[in-house]
Every structure is written in structure tokens, then in C-alpha cells.
Coordinates of C-alpha atoms and ligand atoms in Angstrom, one line a residue:
X9 CA -17.4 12.0 -4.1
X10 CA -18.3 14.0 -6.9
X11 CA -21.7 15.7 -6.4
X12 CA -22.7 15.6 -10.2
X13 CA -25.4 13.3 -10.3
X14 CA -24.6 10.3 -13.0
X15 CA -26.8 9.5 -15.3
X16 CA -28.1 6.5 -13.9
X17 CA -29.4 8.8 -11.0
X18 CA -30.3 11.4 -13.6
X19 CA -32.8 8.7 -15.4
X20 CA -34.3 8.1 -12.0
X21 CA -34.5 11.7 -10.9
X22 CA -36.4 12.0 -14.4
X23 CA -39.0 8.6 -13.6
X24 CA -39.7 10.7 -10.0
X25 CA -40.5 14.2 -11.4
X26 CA -42.5 12.1 -14.0
X27 CA -44.7 10.5 -11.5
X28 CA -42.9 7.3 -10.6
X29 CA -43.3 6.5 -6.7
X30 CA -40.7 7.3 -4.7
X31 CA -41.3 4.5 -2.4
X32 CA -41.7 2.0 -5.0
X33 CA -37.7 2.3 -5.9
X34 CA -36.1 -0.7 -5.2
X35 CA -32.7 -2.1 -6.6
X36 CA -31.1 -5.2 -6.7
X37 CA -27.6 -6.6 -7.0
X38 CA -27.6 -9.7 -8.9
X39 CA -24.4 -12.4 -9.1
X40 CA -24.2 -15.3 -10.2
X41 CA -22.4 -17.8 -7.7
X42 CA -20.1 -19.5 -10.1
X43 CA -17.1 -17.7 -8.4
X44 CA -16.1 -14.7 -6.2
X45 CA -16.9 -11.4 -6.7
X46 CA -14.1 -9.4 -8.1
X47 CA -13.2 -5.3 -8.2
X48 CA -15.7 -4.9 -11.2
X49 CA -18.5 -6.6 -9.1
X50 CA -17.7 -3.6 -6.7
X51 CA -18.6 -1.2 -9.1
X52 CA -21.8 -3.1 -9.8
X53 CA -22.3 -3.0 -5.9
X54 CA -21.3 0.8 -5.3
X55 CA -24.2 1.6 -7.9
X56 CA -26.8 -0.1 -6.8
X57 CA -26.4 0.8 -2.8
X58 CA -25.8 4.0 -3.2
X59 CA -28.3 4.8 -5.2
X60 CA -30.4 3.1 -2.7
X61 CA -28.7 5.2 -0.2
X62 CA -29.6 8.5 -2.4
X63 CA -33.1 7.4 -3.0
X64 CA -34.2 5.9 0.8
X65 CA -35.0 2.4 -0.9
X66 CA -34.1 -1.5 -0.7
X67 CA -31.7 -3.7 -2.2
X68 CA -31.7 -7.4 -3.3
X69 CA -29.2 -9.5 -2.9
X70 CA -30.0 -12.3 -5.6
X71 CA -28.2 -15.1 -6.8
X72 CA -28.7 -16.1 -10.0
X73 CA -28.5 -19.7 -9.9
X74 CA -29.7 -20.9 -12.9
X75 CA -27.2 -22.4 -14.0
X76 CA -26.4 -26.1 -11.8
X77 CA -23.6 -27.1 -14.3
X78 CA -21.2 -24.1 -12.5
X79 CA -22.7 -22.8 -9.1
X80 CA -21.9 -23.7 -5.7
X81 CA -22.4 -23.1 -2.2
X82 CA -19.3 -21.6 -1.1
X83 CA -19.7 -18.9 -4.0
X84 CA -22.9 -18.2 -2.5
X85 CA -21.3 -18.1 1.0
X86 CA -18.4 -15.8 -0.1
X87 CA -20.4 -13.3 -2.2
X88 CA -22.1 -12.6 1.1
X89 CA -19.1 -12.3 3.0
X90 CA -17.4 -9.6 0.6
X91 CA -20.9 -7.6 0.1
X92 CA -20.8 -7.2 4.1
X93 CA -17.5 -6.7 4.1
X94 CA -17.4 -3.5 1.5
X95 CA -19.8 -1.9 4.1
X96 CA -23.4 -3.1 2.8
X97 CA -26.4 -4.5 3.8
X98 CA -29.1 -5.7 1.4
X99 CA -32.8 -5.8 2.5
X100 CA -33.9 -9.4 1.1
X101 CA -31.6 -12.3 -0.2
X102 CA -33.6 -14.0 -2.8
X103 CA -32.4 -16.4 -4.9
X104 CA -33.6 -16.9 -8.8
X105 CA -34.2 -20.6 -8.1
X106 CA -37.1 -19.7 -5.8
X107 CA -39.0 -18.6 -8.5
X108 CA -38.3 -22.2 -10.7
X109 CA -42.2 -22.8 -10.3
X110 CA -43.3 -19.5 -11.6
X111 CA -40.9 -19.5 -14.4
X112 CA -41.9 -22.7 -15.0
X113 CA -46.0 -21.6 -14.9
X114 CA -45.3 -18.6 -16.7
X115 CA -43.8 -20.4 -19.6
X116 CA -47.1 -22.7 -20.1
X117 CA -48.8 -18.9 -20.3
X118 CA -46.4 -18.1 -23.1
X119 CA -47.4 -21.9 -24.8
X120 CA -51.1 -21.2 -24.3
X121 CA -50.8 -17.7 -25.9
X122 CA -48.8 -19.3 -28.8
X123 CA -46.0 -17.2 -27.9
X124 CA -43.5 -20.3 -27.4
X125 CA -42.7 -23.7 -28.7
X126 CA -41.0 -26.9 -28.6
X127 CA -37.8 -27.3 -30.8
X128 CA -37.1 -31.0 -31.3
X129 CA -33.7 -30.2 -33.1
X130 CA -30.1 -30.1 -32.4
X131 CA -28.4 -26.7 -30.7
X132 CA -26.2 -27.0 -33.9
X133 CA -29.2 -27.3 -36.5
X134 CA -30.9 -24.4 -34.7
X135 CA -27.8 -22.2 -35.0
X136 CA -27.8 -22.6 -38.8
X137 CA -30.9 -21.5 -38.7
X138 CA -29.9 -18.1 -36.6
X139 CA -29.0 -16.2 -40.0
X140 CA -26.8 -13.3 -39.2
X141 CA -27.1 -9.5 -38.8
X142 CA -27.9 -8.9 -42.4
X143 CA -29.8 -11.9 -42.9
X144 CA -32.9 -13.2 -41.9
X145 CA -33.2 -16.6 -40.0
X146 CA -35.5 -19.8 -40.9
X147 CA -38.3 -20.7 -39.3
X148 CA -38.0 -24.2 -37.0
X149 CA -40.3 -27.2 -38.6
X150 CA -41.4 -27.2 -35.7
X151 CA -42.6 -23.5 -35.1
X152 CA -46.1 -24.7 -36.3
X153 CA -46.4 -27.6 -33.5
X154 CA -49.9 -26.9 -31.8
X155 CA -50.4 -25.7 -28.5
X156 CA -51.9 -28.7 -27.2
X157 CA -48.9 -31.0 -29.1
X158 CA -46.5 -28.0 -27.4
X159 CA -47.8 -28.2 -23.7
X160 CA -48.1 -32.0 -23.6
X161 CA -43.7 -32.0 -24.8
X162 CA -43.1 -29.3 -22.3
X163 CA -44.9 -30.9 -19.7
X164 CA -42.4 -34.3 -20.3
X165 CA -39.7 -32.4 -20.5
X166 CA -40.5 -31.2 -17.2
X167 CA -41.2 -34.7 -16.0
X168 CA -37.6 -35.8 -17.1
X169 CA -39.3 -37.9 -20.3
X170 CA -36.8 -36.6 -22.4
X171 CA -32.9 -36.3 -23.0
X172 CA -30.7 -33.6 -22.9
X173 CA -30.5 -32.4 -26.4
X174 CA -33.6 -33.5 -27.5
X175 CA -35.9 -30.9 -26.9
X176 CA -35.7 -27.1 -25.9
X177 CA -38.5 -24.5 -25.4
X178 CA -38.5 -21.6 -27.7
X179 CA -40.1 -17.8 -27.5
X180 CA -42.0 -17.6 -30.8
X181 CA -41.3 -14.0 -31.5
X182 CA -39.6 -13.8 -35.3
X183 CA -36.6 -15.0 -37.6
X184 CA -36.6 -12.2 -39.2
X185 CA -36.1 -9.9 -36.2
X186 CA -33.1 -7.0 -36.4
X187 CA -32.1 -7.9 -33.1
X188 CA -30.8 -11.6 -33.0
X189 CA -31.1 -12.1 -29.4
X190 CA -35.0 -11.8 -30.5
X191 CA -34.6 -14.8 -33.4
X192 CA -37.1 -16.9 -31.6
X193 CA -34.2 -17.4 -28.1
X194 CA -34.0 -20.5 -26.1
X195 CA -35.7 -20.2 -23.0
X196 CA -35.6 -23.5 -21.5
X197 CA -33.6 -26.6 -22.0
X198 CA -33.3 -30.3 -20.3
X199 CA -30.6 -30.5 -17.9
X200 CA -30.2 -33.6 -15.6
X201 CA -28.0 -32.0 -12.8
X202 CA -28.9 -31.4 -9.2
X203 CA -29.1 -27.7 -8.6
X204 CA -27.1 -26.8 -5.2
X205 CA -30.6 -25.7 -3.3
X206 CA -33.2 -27.2 -5.7
X207 CA -31.8 -30.3 -5.7
X208 CA -33.0 -32.6 -8.3
X209 CA -36.8 -31.5 -8.3
X210 CA -36.4 -29.8 -11.6
X211 CA -34.3 -31.1 -14.9
X212 CA -35.6 -28.2 -17.0
X213 CA -33.7 -25.1 -16.5
X214 CA -34.9 -21.2 -17.4
X215 CA -31.9 -19.5 -19.7
X216 CA -30.6 -16.3 -18.4
X217 CA -32.9 -13.6 -20.5
X218 CA -35.9 -15.8 -19.1
X219 CA -34.8 -16.1 -15.5
X220 CA -33.4 -12.4 -15.3
X221 CA -36.4 -10.2 -16.2
X222 CA -38.8 -12.4 -14.8
X223 CA -36.9 -12.3 -11.5
X224 CA -36.5 -8.8 -11.4
X225 CA -40.6 -8.6 -11.9
X226 CA -41.2 -11.2 -9.2
X227 CA -39.2 -8.7 -6.8
X228 CA -40.8 -5.1 -7.9
X229 CA -37.2 -4.0 -8.9
X230 CA -37.6 -0.5 -10.0
X231 CA -34.6 -0.1 -11.7
X232 CA -32.7 -3.4 -13.2
X233 CA -28.7 -2.3 -13.8
X234 CA -26.6 -3.7 -15.5
X235 CA -23.6 -3.6 -17.6
X236 CA -23.5 -2.8 -21.1
X237 CA -23.3 -5.9 -22.8
X238 CA -26.7 -6.6 -21.6
X239 CA -27.9 -3.3 -23.8
X240 CA -28.9 -5.9 -26.6
X241 CA -30.8 -7.7 -24.6
X242 CA -32.7 -4.7 -22.9
X243 CA -35.4 -5.7 -26.3
X244 CA -36.0 -9.2 -25.2
X245 CA -36.1 -8.1 -21.7
X246 CA -39.0 -5.9 -22.4
X247 CA -40.8 -8.4 -24.7
X248 CA -40.5 -11.0 -22.1
X249 CA -41.9 -8.6 -19.4
X250 CA -45.3 -7.6 -21.7
X251 CA -45.9 -11.5 -21.6
X252 CA -46.6 -11.9 -18.3
X253 CA -46.9 -8.3 -16.5
X254 CA -49.9 -7.4 -15.1
X255 CA -51.1 -4.0 -15.3
X256 CA -50.9 -2.6 -11.6
X257 CA -47.8 -3.8 -11.4
X258 CA -44.2 -2.3 -11.5
X259 CA -42.2 -3.0 -15.3
X260 CA -38.4 -3.2 -14.2
X261 CA -36.6 -0.8 -16.1
X262 CA -33.0 -2.1 -17.5
X263 CA -30.8 0.3 -18.2
X264 CA -26.8 -0.1 -18.7
X265 CA -23.1 1.0 -17.6
X266 CA -20.1 0.5 -19.0
X267 CA -18.3 -2.6 -17.1
X268 CA -14.9 -1.9 -15.1
X269 CA -11.7 -2.5 -16.1
X270 CA -8.6 -2.6 -14.1
X271 CA -5.2 -2.8 -16.0
X272 CA -2.8 -5.7 -15.4
X273 CA -5.8 -8.2 -14.5
X274 CA -8.9 -9.8 -15.8
X275 CA -12.4 -9.3 -14.3
X276 CA -14.3 -12.1 -15.3
X277 CA -15.0 -15.0 -12.7
X278 CA -14.6 -17.5 -15.3
X279 CA -11.0 -16.3 -16.2
X280 CA -9.9 -16.0 -12.7
X281 CA -11.5 -19.7 -12.5
X282 CA -8.7 -20.6 -14.8
X283 CA -5.9 -19.2 -13.0
X284 CA -7.3 -20.9 -9.6
X285 CA -7.8 -24.3 -11.6
X286 CA -4.6 -24.1 -12.9
X287 CA -2.7 -24.0 -10.2
X288 CA -1.4 -20.2 -10.7
X289 CA -2.4 -18.7 -8.0
X290 CA -2.9 -20.1 -4.4
X291 CA -6.7 -19.9 -4.7
X292 CA -9.6 -17.1 -5.0
X293 CA -8.3 -15.0 -2.1
X294 CA -4.3 -15.2 -3.2
X295 CA -3.1 -11.8 -2.5
X296 CA -2.6 -10.8 -6.5
X297 CA -6.1 -11.7 -7.3
X298 CA -8.3 -9.0 -8.2
X299 CA -11.0 -10.7 -6.3
X300 CA -12.7 -8.6 -3.3
X301 CA -11.7 -11.9 -1.0
X302 CA -7.6 -11.4 -2.7
X303 CA -7.5 -7.4 -2.2
X304 CA -8.7 -7.7 1.4
X305 CA -6.1 -10.6 2.3
X306 CA -3.2 -8.4 0.1
X307 CA -4.5 -5.8 2.8
X308 CA -6.8 -3.3 0.6
X309 CA -9.4 -1.7 3.3
X310 CA -13.0 -1.7 2.3
X311 CA -13.1 2.2 1.8
X312 CA -10.3 2.1 -0.5
X313 CA -12.0 -0.4 -3.0
X314 CA -15.2 1.8 -2.4
X315 CA -13.3 4.9 -3.2
X316 CA -11.2 3.5 -5.7
X317 CA -14.9 2.7 -7.8
X318 CA -15.8 6.2 -7.3
X319 CA -13.3 7.9 -8.6
X320 CA -13.4 5.5 -11.4
X321 CA -16.9 6.9 -12.0
X322 CA -20.1 5.9 -13.7
X323 CA -20.0 6.3 -17.6
X324 CA -21.4 4.7 -20.6
X325 CA -18.7 4.1 -22.2
X326 CA -15.8 1.3 -21.3
X327 CA -12.3 1.8 -20.3
X328 CA -9.4 0.7 -18.6
X329 CA -8.5 2.2 -15.2
X330 CA -5.2 2.1 -14.5
X331 CA -4.2 -0.1 -11.5
X332 CA -2.1 2.7 -10.2
X333 CA -5.3 4.7 -9.0
X334 CA -6.4 1.7 -7.1
X335 CA -3.2 2.0 -5.3
X336 CA -3.3 5.7 -4.7
X337 CA -6.9 4.9 -3.1
X338 CA -5.3 2.2 -0.9
X339 CA -2.4 4.6 0.4
X340 CA -4.9 7.6 0.6
X341 CA -6.8 5.4 3.4
X342 CA -3.8 3.6 5.0
X343 CA -2.2 6.7 5.9
X344 CA -4.7 8.0 7.8
X345 CA -5.5 5.0 9.7
X346 CA -2.2 2.4 10.1
X347 CA -0.4 2.0 13.5
X348 CA 3.6 2.7 12.3
X349 CA 6.0 0.4 13.0
X350 CA 10.0 -0.6 12.3
X351 CA 11.2 -3.5 10.3
X352 CA 14.3 -4.2 8.2
X353 CA 14.3 -6.6 5.6
X354 CA 18.0 -6.8 4.7
X355 CA 19.7 -6.0 7.5
X356 CA 23.7 -4.6 8.1
X357 CA 24.8 -4.4 12.2
X358 CA 25.7 -1.2 13.1
X359 CA 27.3 -1.1 16.8
X360 CA 27.3 2.1 18.4
X361 CA 30.7 2.0 19.7
X362 CA 30.4 4.9 22.7
X363 CA 27.2 3.5 24.1
X364 CA 27.0 1.4 26.9
X365 CA 27.7 -2.4 27.1
X366 CA 24.0 -3.6 28.3
X367 CA 22.0 -0.3 28.6
X368 CA 18.7 0.0 26.7
X369 CA 16.4 2.2 26.5
X370 CA 12.8 3.3 26.0
X371 CA 12.1 5.5 23.0
X372 CA 8.6 7.1 22.7
X373 CA 7.5 6.6 19.4
X374 CA 3.8 7.9 17.8
X375 CA 2.0 5.3 16.6
X376 CA 0.4 7.4 14.0
X377 CA 1.2 11.2 13.1
X378 CA -2.0 11.6 11.1
X379 CA -4.1 10.4 13.8
X380 CA -4.0 12.6 16.8
X381 CA -5.7 9.8 19.1
X382 CA -3.3 7.1 18.0
X383 CA -0.8 7.5 21.0
X384 CA 2.5 6.2 21.3
X385 CA 4.6 2.8 21.8
X386 CA 7.5 2.3 23.4
X387 CA 10.6 0.9 21.0
X388 CA 13.9 -0.2 22.5
X389 CA 17.1 1.3 21.5
X390 CA 20.9 -0.6 22.7
X391 CA 23.8 -0.8 21.1
X392 CA 23.4 -3.3 18.6
X393 CA 21.0 -1.9 15.8
X394 CA 19.8 -3.0 12.5
X395 CA 19.7 -1.2 9.6
X396 CA 18.9 -1.8 5.7
X397 CA 22.3 -3.0 4.1
X398 CA 20.8 0.0 0.8
X399 CA 20.7 2.5 3.4
X400 CA 24.3 2.4 4.0
X401 CA 27.4 2.6 1.3
X402 CA 31.0 2.7 1.5
X403 CA 31.5 5.7 -0.7
X404 CA 28.9 7.6 -2.1
X405 CA 28.0 10.7 -4.2
X406 CA 26.4 13.7 -3.2
X407 CA 23.3 12.6 -3.4
X408 CA 23.4 9.8 -1.3
X409 CA 21.7 11.2 1.8
X410 CA 21.5 7.6 4.0
X411 CA 24.6 6.2 6.0
X412 CA 28.5 6.5 4.6
X413 CA 31.7 7.1 6.4
X414 CA 32.4 10.6 7.9
X415 CA 28.5 11.2 7.7
X416 CA 25.6 11.5 10.1
X417 CA 22.1 10.4 9.9
X418 CA 19.2 10.1 12.5
X419 CA 17.8 6.7 13.6
X420 CA 14.2 7.5 13.3
X421 CA 13.0 9.0 16.6
X422 CA 16.2 8.2 18.4
X423 CA 19.5 9.4 18.0
X424 CA 21.9 10.4 15.5
X425 CA 24.9 8.5 14.7
X426 CA 28.0 9.0 12.4
X427 CA 29.8 6.5 11.0
X428 CA 33.3 5.9 11.4
X429 CA 34.4 2.2 10.4
X430 CA 33.5 -0.9 8.2
X431 CA 34.5 -4.5 9.8
X432 CA 34.8 -7.0 7.5
X433 CA 34.2 -10.7 7.4
X434 CA 36.8 -13.0 5.8
X435 CA 35.3 -13.1 2.5
X436 CA 34.5 -9.2 2.4
X437 CA 31.3 -9.2 3.4
X438 CA 30.4 -6.2 5.8
X439 CA 30.8 -7.5 9.4
X440 CA 29.6 -4.3 11.3
X441 CA 29.7 -0.6 10.9
X442 CA 30.8 1.0 14.2
X443 CA 29.3 4.0 14.7
X444 CA 29.6 6.9 17.6
X445 CA 26.1 8.5 18.6
X446 CA 25.3 12.2 19.9
X447 CA 24.3 11.4 23.1
X448 CA 22.9 15.0 23.6
X449 CA 20.8 14.0 20.1
X450 CA 17.6 12.3 21.3
X451 CA 14.7 13.1 19.5
X452 CA 12.4 14.9 20.9
X453 CA 14.4 15.8 23.9
X454 CA 14.3 19.3 23.4
X455 CA 17.8 20.0 23.5
X456 CA 20.1 22.1 20.9
X457 CA 21.2 19.0 19.7
X458 CA 18.3 17.7 19.1
X459 CA 16.9 20.0 16.7
X460 CA 20.3 19.9 14.7
X461 CA 19.3 18.8 11.0
X462 CA 20.4 15.8 9.3
X463 CA 20.1 15.1 5.8
X464 CA 18.8 11.4 6.4
X465 CA 16.5 9.6 9.0
X466 CA 16.7 6.2 8.7
X467 CA 14.3 3.4 10.3
X468 CA 15.9 0.7 12.5
X469 CA 15.6 -2.0 15.1
X470 CA 17.3 -3.2 18.2
X471 CA 19.2 -6.4 17.3
X472 CA 18.7 -7.5 20.3
X473 CA 14.9 -7.3 20.2
X474 CA 14.1 -7.4 16.6
X475 CA 11.8 -11.1 15.8
X476 CA 12.0 -12.9 12.4
X477 CA 9.0 -12.0 10.6
X478 CA 8.1 -13.4 6.5
X479 CA 7.6 -11.1 4.2
X480 CA 5.7 -11.4 0.8
X481 CA 5.8 -8.6 -1.9
X482 CA 3.9 -8.9 -4.8
X483 CA 4.1 -7.3 -8.3
X484 CA 1.5 -7.3 -11.1
X485 CA 0.0 -10.4 -11.6
X486 CA 0.1 -9.9 -15.6
X487 CA 2.9 -7.9 -17.2
X488 CA 0.5 -7.3 -20.1
X489 CA -1.8 -3.8 -19.3
X490 CA -4.7 -5.3 -20.7
X491 CA -4.6 -9.5 -20.3
X492 CA -8.6 -9.5 -21.3
X493 CA -7.5 -9.3 -24.7
X494 CA -5.9 -12.7 -24.9
X495 CA -7.9 -14.8 -26.9
X496 CA -7.2 -18.4 -25.6
X497 CA -6.2 -20.0 -22.3
X498 CA -2.6 -20.6 -23.0
X499 CA -2.5 -16.8 -24.3
X500 CA -4.0 -15.9 -20.8
X501 CA -1.4 -17.8 -19.3
X502 CA 1.6 -16.6 -21.1
X503 CA 0.6 -13.1 -20.0
X504 CA 1.0 -14.1 -16.3
X505 CA 4.1 -12.2 -14.5
X506 CA 6.4 -15.4 -13.5
X507 CA 7.7 -12.7 -10.6
X508 CA 4.7 -11.5 -9.1
X509 CA 5.9 -12.9 -5.7
X510 CA 8.9 -12.3 -3.8
X511 CA 9.1 -14.0 -0.1
X512 CA 11.8 -12.2 2.3
X513 CA 12.8 -12.2 5.6
X514 CA 12.3 -9.0 7.9
X515 CA 13.3 -8.1 11.4
X516 CA 10.6 -6.4 13.2
X517 CA 10.4 -4.5 16.7
X518 CA 8.2 -6.4 19.6
X519 CA 5.8 -4.3 19.1
X520 CA 4.7 -6.4 16.0
X521 CA 4.4 -9.4 18.3
X522 CA 0.6 -8.2 18.8
X523 CA -0.1 -8.6 15.1
X524 CA -3.1 -10.9 14.3
X525 CA -4.5 -12.0 11.0
X526 CA -5.9 -8.7 8.8
X527 CA -4.1 -6.2 11.1
X528 CA -2.6 -3.6 9.2
X529 CA 1.1 -1.7 9.5
X530 CA 2.8 1.2 7.7
X531 CA 6.4 -0.4 8.1
X532 CA 8.1 3.0 8.0
X533 CA 10.0 4.2 5.2
X534 CA 8.4 0.8 3.3
X535 CA 5.0 0.7 3.1
X536 CA 2.1 -0.4 3.8
X537 CA 1.2 -4.1 5.3
X538 CA -0.8 -6.3 6.3
X539 CA -0.6 -9.3 8.8
X540 CA -1.5 -12.8 6.4
X541 CA -3.9 -15.7 7.8
X542 CA -1.2 -17.7 7.6
X543 CA 0.9 -16.7 10.4
X544 CA 1.5 -19.1 13.3
X545 CA 2.5 -19.1 16.7
X546 CA 5.8 -19.1 15.8
X547 CA 6.3 -17.3 12.3
X548 CA 4.0 -14.3 11.7
X549 CA 3.3 -13.5 7.9
X550 CA 3.2 -10.0 6.4
X551 CA 1.7 -9.3 2.7
X552 CA 2.7 -6.1 1.1
X553 CA -0.4 -4.1 0.3
X554 CA 1.3 -1.1 -1.5
X555 CA 4.4 1.1 -1.3
X556 CA 4.8 4.4 -0.2
X557 CA 5.1 5.7 -3.4
X558 CA 4.2 5.0 -6.8
X559 CA 7.0 3.0 -7.8
X560 CA 5.3 1.2 -10.5
X561 CA 4.4 4.4 -12.9
X562 CA 8.2 5.6 -12.1
X563 CA 9.3 2.2 -13.7
X564 CA 6.8 2.7 -17.1
X565 CA 8.7 5.9 -17.4
X566 CA 12.6 4.9 -17.2
Ligands
ATP262 P1 -18.0 -12.4 -14.9 O1 -18.0 -12.3 -16.2 O2 -17.0 -11.9 -14.5 O3 -18.8 -13.9 -14.5 P2 -20.8 -11.6 -14.6 O4 -21.2 -10.1 -15.2 O5 -21.3 -12.7 -15.6 O6 -19.5 -11.3 -14.6 P3 -22.1 -11.6 -12.8 O7 -22.2 -12.6 -11.2 O8 -23.2 -11.8 -13.4 O9 -21.1 -11.4 -13.3 O10 -22.7 -10.1 -12.0 C1 -23.2 -9.4 -11.4 C2 -23.5 -8.3 -11.7 O11 -22.1 -7.1 -11.6 C3 -23.9 -8.0 -12.9 O12 -24.7 -6.7 -12.6 C4 -23.1 -7.6 -13.9 O13 -23.3 -6.5 -14.8 C5 -21.9 -6.8 -13.0 N1 -20.8 -6.7 -13.5 C6 -19.7 -8.0 -13.1 N2 -18.4 -7.4 -13.6 C7 -18.5 -6.2 -13.6 C8 -17.5 -5.5 -14.2 N3 -16.1 -5.5 -14.8 N4 -17.7 -3.9 -13.9 C9 -19.1 -3.7 -13.6 N5 -20.0 -4.4 -13.1 C10 -20.0 -5.4 -12.9
MG263 MG1 -22.8 -13.7 -15.6

């Protein structure tokens, strides 16, 4: 982690040095429960929780549940699971809906102070009067309603006496404000929809700007950190606070940072929802999704996601971070932590002609060379071995260091073999490759032959002992580097990579039989894999998390 303080930390430092009490620093992470968290949210989570750690301050997990049309309990549960999985503990769990009564009472105060009025025009009439950034707006004909009339109508709205769209409550600020958001924004609307938590208690709901800042105030958040698109809202945020804040209380300070955008994918719950609902992915946790749950199922460790957003940095300008940086962070972490195993996916059979029939021997293989504590496992070696078809070429140029007739390779952790002869099937496909082994070349035996250098080392499995597994390999979900640029849903869907998933068979060494959902491995020479939750007792399924090397960048340069 870089030691340099990012601008948000500097802002807080400055507040503290100007006398803001350290003990009153408090943050919040305020997701709207209208979808699953994605990699962009990880940035917001890390910013808040990491600052909290630095200042020894609490973080509220607040569900911004003011729009019952889109919010669901499953999303609340998923969000909590994801934040915990990332390794963060919130100090309080709150819901903006808990504050509906207070927000309502404050709205009555606004009305009583002639700072809000009920507008009985349609939403399109209101929009028509908004004006433009270069021309002023028009006052609503209802702007002059008396306080009494406004209070009566607002109470009737609350009591359910009015239809959706018939009236709204608007703040009375100015239709001439340079900032369009200050041109008498709507703060309440009639919406006759059950809320997941407050059920049928409310038929009017507060708008985002009214609910958000006031929730920050209720919780006495000191620094309300959000993404740049809220910067123009800051003026309104402060205007609302000014109407209700008491002198001895903390007025939260809103500050904005750049969103995290990731190449070849989208970070918007709304758009991700379209992929789910359109059946373009198997669900929010499809391993190709940039959601926390998708990345987890794909095998990304929480540590890698956190390291990634920290590497991407905290800035005031938006940019698109290359997906290859995320993959790099995953490799770094997985290399340190994963169990090594051997799996062959597209096999060709090797028969070691000078190896005794029916004999098997145990090879002790290191579980993880990066971790001295990881110990060893037993791998069985015998007369019939499977290697990858692509690791053999009948005739090969000088640069091919794998198996070819007349040449030697080492079978990883085992013996050096020499390829002698190919036996063909009737259809001219290869039935087997006959090899001889050097009985004195066993790895780690200390013999002179064991130290003999050969150019290639291949992974392999004993044909007798290997068992079949399913391997799912993934490619980018979108072939477009920035699918967020799509103007329509159709355009977005047309940017999907149609070949983003490939299902293969694999032949695994017996050790892998112990795999359970979520276990991570390095399949040697192949990449990092994780056991998928769809695995059954009779069929194990592995998702490829990421390859050992950055093939993507290479592909781009070719
Ligand atoms: P989406 O468009 O995906 O629904 P949102 O901004 O509406 O995103 P919220 O649930 O309202 O999502 O966001 C919770 C917090 O996460 C907010 O503070 C928001 O600013 C932050 N956040 C959302 N997306 C990103 C992102 N891509 N990068 C950084 N922070 C983000
Ligand atoms: Mg939002």
C-alpha cells in the first residue's frame, strides 16, 4: 500500500488540525439494495473502512432503501455477505427507511418555514419549467400556496388521499439558481407501493437528496464520501442541512472521489440487472460478472480485490482501469496461497515400455513451493500416464521444448522420459506414445541422473488413478473495452462476447477428490482454479480464475 496520503485523508487531517474532534469522525457506506455489489463498490467500501481504520472511527452500513419499486431483501442479504467477506466489520446497521418519520417531520418544518410547497402539476409540466443551464426556470403556479394549504395537502398525501403523480412536495429554493439541482427540487412523491421493511405504512417516499444528507445527519456522519457524480448535489446537500441542523450537532461534510471503472465490463447495478434479467448470464454470481459474488465464485480472493482497488488509487478524475491489473492482483495472492495439483485437460496417453506392469509408486509432491509450511502430498506414478496433447509434437522445430520423438522431457516431480514411437488408431489419430524412462532420474533422489537438465517439464496424471472433472474457462464478458459507452440496452447486449465461457473435461490427480466448493488450487502449468458451487458428489466442477501469465495483453499486441 502506498504510504502517501490520498486527498480524502488529507481533508480529514486538515479538519482535525482545525479543531474537529477526532472522536467524532464517523463514516458510512450507503448502498441502495437494488442489486448486488460490484467491484466499483469495493472501492467505496475500502475508502470508508480504511479511513475508519486510520482514524479509529466507526462505519455505518446504511441501506439507502427509499425506492420500494426496486429494492429487495435478497439484495440486503447479499450486500451484507459481500462486505463481511471482504473482511470489513461495520459498527451499526441502519436503514434510511428507519428515518421516514423523522424525515417527514422535518419536511413539515420546511413547509412551516415557507421552504417547501406542494406542487400539483404533472412531472412533465414541472420538467418543462426547469429551464436550462443558460436560462432561468419558471415558477410553478402553486409556488405561492399558503403554509396552511401546503401543510393540509402534504398531510393528505401522507394519509393516502391523493393519487400517484397528483402532487409532489418541492423545496422552495429558487428557479433562477445556477445549479439546476437547486431549482425547487422534488423532495416527496406519492408512491402506493409496499416497502420491504415499512410495508404499507407509507404512501409517500422521500427523494434521494432529501433522504441521503438527512440520514447522514441523523447518524452524525462526519465525512460523507461519495462518487463524483454527486458533486453538483453538494450545494443542495448543504442547503437541506442548513434548514434542519441544530447548532451543537455535526454537519456532515460531503466530499467526492472518482468512480472505479474496469475495462471490458460494466459497473452499474442497473446494467448488470439487465444482463441477469435478459438471461445473458446465469445470475448475479455468474463467474463472469464483475460483482463481488461473481468474482468470489470465479475464485478471486477478497485480498486480491482489496489490493486491486488500492493499486487503482483514490483520485478526483475518472479513468478506466485495465482488467489485467485485477488479474495480476489475483495471481500475486493465489501464487502465495494455493495448493498445487496436476490436471490434464486434453490428454494423450504415454506408455512407459520399460516400466514394470502393475507397479505404482508414490511421488511426494510439494503442496506449495511458496509456502514452506504447506507440506507434501502423495501422487501416484505408473506405466500409463496422461499428458496434454499440446505438449507433444511428432515433429517439432528447435523452439519446441516439450515432448517429441527422440527427445527427453521431465514429468514434473517424477522421471525423465524419452519418446520413441507413436502408435496410431485406424483413423490415424494417436493411440499412444511409447516412451522409456530413466529409472535413475527420479526428482529429488539426489542421483546424478536426477540432476540432469532437460529442456521441458510437463504436468501429468497416472491414467489408472486420474478421475474426470469439469473445467469451465472464461473470457471477457464484453469484447468492447468500455461497454459503459453503450447508449441503449440493445447496444450493450450487442457488445457481449458470445464465447465468454468454454466447458472442458479434465483428468485430475486423486488428491483433488477432497475438493469442496470454494477451494482454490493452482493446476500446474495451467492456471488458478476454484471448485464451483455446482459441484456434486459425482462431478467436481472447477472455474478457471485466471491463467498463470497475462495472455490477454499478449493477444492484444499480436
Ligand atoms: P450503481 O449505479 O451500480 O447502482 P450506485 O452509485 O447507484 O451504483 P449505490 O448503491 O448507491 O450504487 O452506491 C453505494 C456507494 O458506492 C455510493 O457511495 C457510491 O458512490 C459508491 N459507488 C458506486 N459505484 C461505484 C464505483 N464504480 N466506484 C466507486 N464507488 C462507487
Ligand atoms: Mg444509486
